[in-house]
Every structure is written in structure tokens, then in C-alpha cells.
mmCIF file of C-alpha atoms in Angstrom:
data_model
loop_
_atom_site.group_PDB
_atom_site.id
_atom_site.type_symbol
_atom_site.label_atom_id
_atom_site.label_comp_id
_atom_site.label_asym_id
_atom_site.label_seq_id
_atom_site.Cartn_x
_atom_site.Cartn_y
_atom_site.Cartn_z
ATOM 1 C CA MET A 15 141.627 15.179 87.922
ATOM 2 C CA GLY A 16 140.251 17.755 85.495
ATOM 3 C CA VAL A 17 142.126 15.987 82.733
ATOM 4 C CA LEU A 18 140.335 12.729 83.524
ATOM 5 C CA ALA A 19 136.959 14.478 83.333
ATOM 6 C CA HIS A 20 137.886 15.824 79.903
ATOM 7 C CA TYR A 21 138.668 12.317 78.644
ATOM 8 C CA SER A 22 135.808 10.562 80.420
ATOM 9 C CA ASN A 23 133.700 10.397 77.251
ATOM 10 C CA ARG A 24 136.497 8.571 75.430
ATOM 11 C CA PRO A 25 136.951 5.208 77.161
ATOM 12 C CA ASP A 26 139.787 4.250 74.820
ATOM 13 C CA LEU A 27 141.772 7.306 75.878
ATOM 14 C CA LEU A 28 140.619 7.185 79.481
ATOM 15 C CA ASP A 29 142.054 3.694 80.045
ATOM 16 C CA GLU A 30 145.430 4.735 78.689
ATOM 17 C CA LEU A 31 145.429 7.972 80.677
ATOM 18 C CA THR A 32 144.485 6.136 83.874
ATOM 19 C CA THR A 33 147.364 3.719 83.306
ATOM 20 C CA VAL A 34 149.807 6.589 82.847
ATOM 21 C CA GLN A 35 148.470 8.369 85.926
ATOM 22 C CA HIS A 36 148.881 5.187 87.978
ATOM 23 C CA ARG A 37 152.422 4.692 86.693
ATOM 24 C CA LEU A 38 153.320 8.287 87.562
ATOM 25 C CA SER A 39 151.923 8.016 91.079
ATOM 26 C CA THR A 40 153.683 4.671 91.596
ATOM 27 C CA ASN A 41 157.005 6.149 90.474
ATOM 28 C CA ALA A 42 156.700 9.308 92.578
ATOM 29 C CA GLY A 43 159.690 9.629 94.882
ATOM 30 C CA LYS A 44 161.669 6.825 93.240
ATOM 31 C CA THR A 45 165.130 7.322 91.835
ATOM 32 C CA ASP A 46 165.827 6.786 88.136
ATOM 33 C CA SER A 47 167.304 3.354 88.799
ATOM 34 C CA GLU A 48 164.202 2.279 90.748
ATOM 35 C CA ARG A 49 161.796 3.275 87.961
ATOM 36 C CA ARG A 50 160.822 0.828 85.259
ATOM 37 C CA SER A 51 160.584 1.842 81.644
ATOM 38 C CA VAL A 52 157.339 1.683 79.722
ATOM 39 C CA ALA A 53 158.813 -1.082 77.560
ATOM 40 C CA SER A 54 159.689 -3.233 80.572
ATOM 41 C CA GLU A 55 156.183 -2.788 81.987
ATOM 42 C CA ALA A 56 154.770 -4.022 78.698
ATOM 43 C CA GLY A 57 156.926 -7.138 78.968
ATOM 44 C CA GLN A 58 159.345 -5.944 76.309
ATOM 45 C CA PRO A 59 163.053 -5.627 76.961
ATOM 46 C CA SER A 60 164.132 -2.023 77.301
ATOM 47 C CA ARG A 61 166.230 -0.814 74.414
ATOM 48 C CA PRO A 62 169.211 1.430 74.991
ATOM 49 C CA TYR A 63 169.152 4.544 72.842
ATOM 50 C CA ARG A 64 172.797 5.534 72.789
ATOM 51 C CA VAL A 65 174.841 3.929 70.049
ATOM 52 C CA THR A 66 177.689 3.414 72.510
ATOM 53 C CA ASP A 67 175.328 1.287 74.618
ATOM 54 C CA ARG A 68 174.399 -0.857 71.629
ATOM 55 C CA LEU A 69 177.782 -1.233 69.951
ATOM 56 C CA THR A 70 181.203 -1.907 71.395
ATOM 57 C CA ALA A 71 184.153 0.350 70.590
ATOM 58 C CA GLN A 72 185.488 -2.391 68.306
ATOM 59 C CA GLU A 73 182.179 -2.570 66.420
ATOM 60 C CA ILE A 74 182.164 1.213 65.981
ATOM 61 C CA ASP A 75 185.744 1.095 64.685
ATOM 62 C CA ALA A 76 184.775 -1.678 62.243
ATOM 63 C CA LEU A 77 181.714 0.289 61.127
ATOM 64 C CA ILE A 78 183.886 3.348 60.454
ATOM 65 C CA ALA A 79 186.435 1.269 58.543
ATOM 66 C CA CYS A 80 183.699 -0.256 56.380
ATOM 67 C CA TYR A 81 182.261 3.184 55.635
ATOM 68 C CA GLN A 82 185.678 4.530 54.677
ATOM 69 C CA ALA A 83 186.168 1.504 52.439
ATOM 70 C CA GLY A 84 182.979 2.362 50.550
ATOM 71 C CA THR A 85 180.099 0.589 52.327
ATOM 72 C CA SER A 86 176.961 2.725 52.229
ATOM 73 C CA ALA A 87 175.281 4.066 55.354
ATOM 74 C CA ARG A 88 172.175 2.085 54.366
ATOM 75 C CA ASP A 89 174.109 -1.193 54.277
ATOM 76 C CA LEU A 90 175.775 -0.404 57.607
ATOM 77 C CA ALA A 91 172.401 0.398 59.158
ATOM 78 C CA GLU A 92 171.056 -2.990 58.115
ATOM 79 C CA ARG A 93 174.199 -4.824 59.204
ATOM 80 C CA TYR A 94 174.316 -3.268 62.680
ATOM 81 C CA GLY A 95 170.561 -3.007 63.280
ATOM 82 C CA LEU A 96 170.582 0.772 63.499
ATOM 83 C CA GLY A 97 168.786 3.510 61.625
ATOM 84 C CA GLN A 98 170.459 5.159 58.681
ATOM 85 C CA THR A 99 170.205 8.528 60.454
ATOM 86 C CA THR A 100 171.925 7.035 63.507
ATOM 87 C CA ILE A 101 174.785 5.776 61.343
ATOM 88 C CA LYS A 102 175.185 9.178 59.692
ATOM 89 C CA GLN A 103 175.090 10.934 63.063
ATOM 90 C CA LEU A 104 177.736 8.574 64.457
ATOM 91 C CA LEU A 105 179.988 9.248 61.475
ATOM 92 C CA ARG A 106 179.405 13.000 61.657
ATOM 93 C CA GLU A 107 180.160 13.114 65.416
ATOM 94 C CA ARG A 108 183.471 11.373 64.757
ATOM 95 C CA LYS A 109 184.198 13.568 61.720
ATOM 96 C CA VAL A 110 184.511 10.507 59.489
ATOM 97 C CA ARG A 111 184.747 11.000 55.761
ATOM 98 C CA ARG A 112 185.215 8.510 52.993
ATOM 99 C CA LYS A 113 188.794 8.276 51.847
ATOM 100 C CA ASP A 114 187.822 9.405 48.341
ATOM 101 C CA GLN A 115 186.018 12.535 49.629
ATOM 102 C CA GLY A 116 187.796 15.853 49.790
ATOM 103 C CA ASN A 117 190.156 14.978 46.929
ATOM 104 C CA ALA A 118 188.022 16.617 44.252
ATOM 105 C CA ALA A 119 189.536 19.675 42.616
#
């Protein structure tokens, strides 16, 4: 409760902190599957963070093929609705290189 006293002079922060405190006390003792995400509480659909949850294996294979054929990471990010960093990480994890890379003398 000392934290609430510290924020009591800032009503904008106090409301948010009270909401978080309520959510934490409501979720106490619940398993992960019983808890609701912040996004779902706000009425927004929760968004999976793992690429493998957002793309099928076939989509990942197609993404890799397009990259190897010369499509830029930026274009792939736009096409698949992912961040450019996520695309690059996916390619790096799978050790994907463009077909024309590595041939330089």
C-alpha cells in the first residue's frame, strides 16, 4: 500500500495503478490458462508473439523461398504483417541466406 500512497497525488497514475493492483489480486492463485491478458481485458484480441503461432509452416517455407529469390526483408514484413526485425530473426534462426550470398571471392 506504500506504493499507492506515493502515487496518491497523481490521480492519472493512481487510477492505472489501482487497476493493475486489482488485476493482480484477481489473478492470484490462477493458472496461466485461467488468467486473461491485458489486451483481452481491454476488449482487444490477444496477439500471439511467436512467429510460429502467427504463420503456418507452409507460410514460413514460402517466406524463406521468397527471401532466397531476392525479396527484401522489408517487403516480406509488409506482406506477412510482421516486423522487419522479426523477419530477420526468423531467417537467422533458420540459417537462411540468399542464394547469391557467400559466392563472392
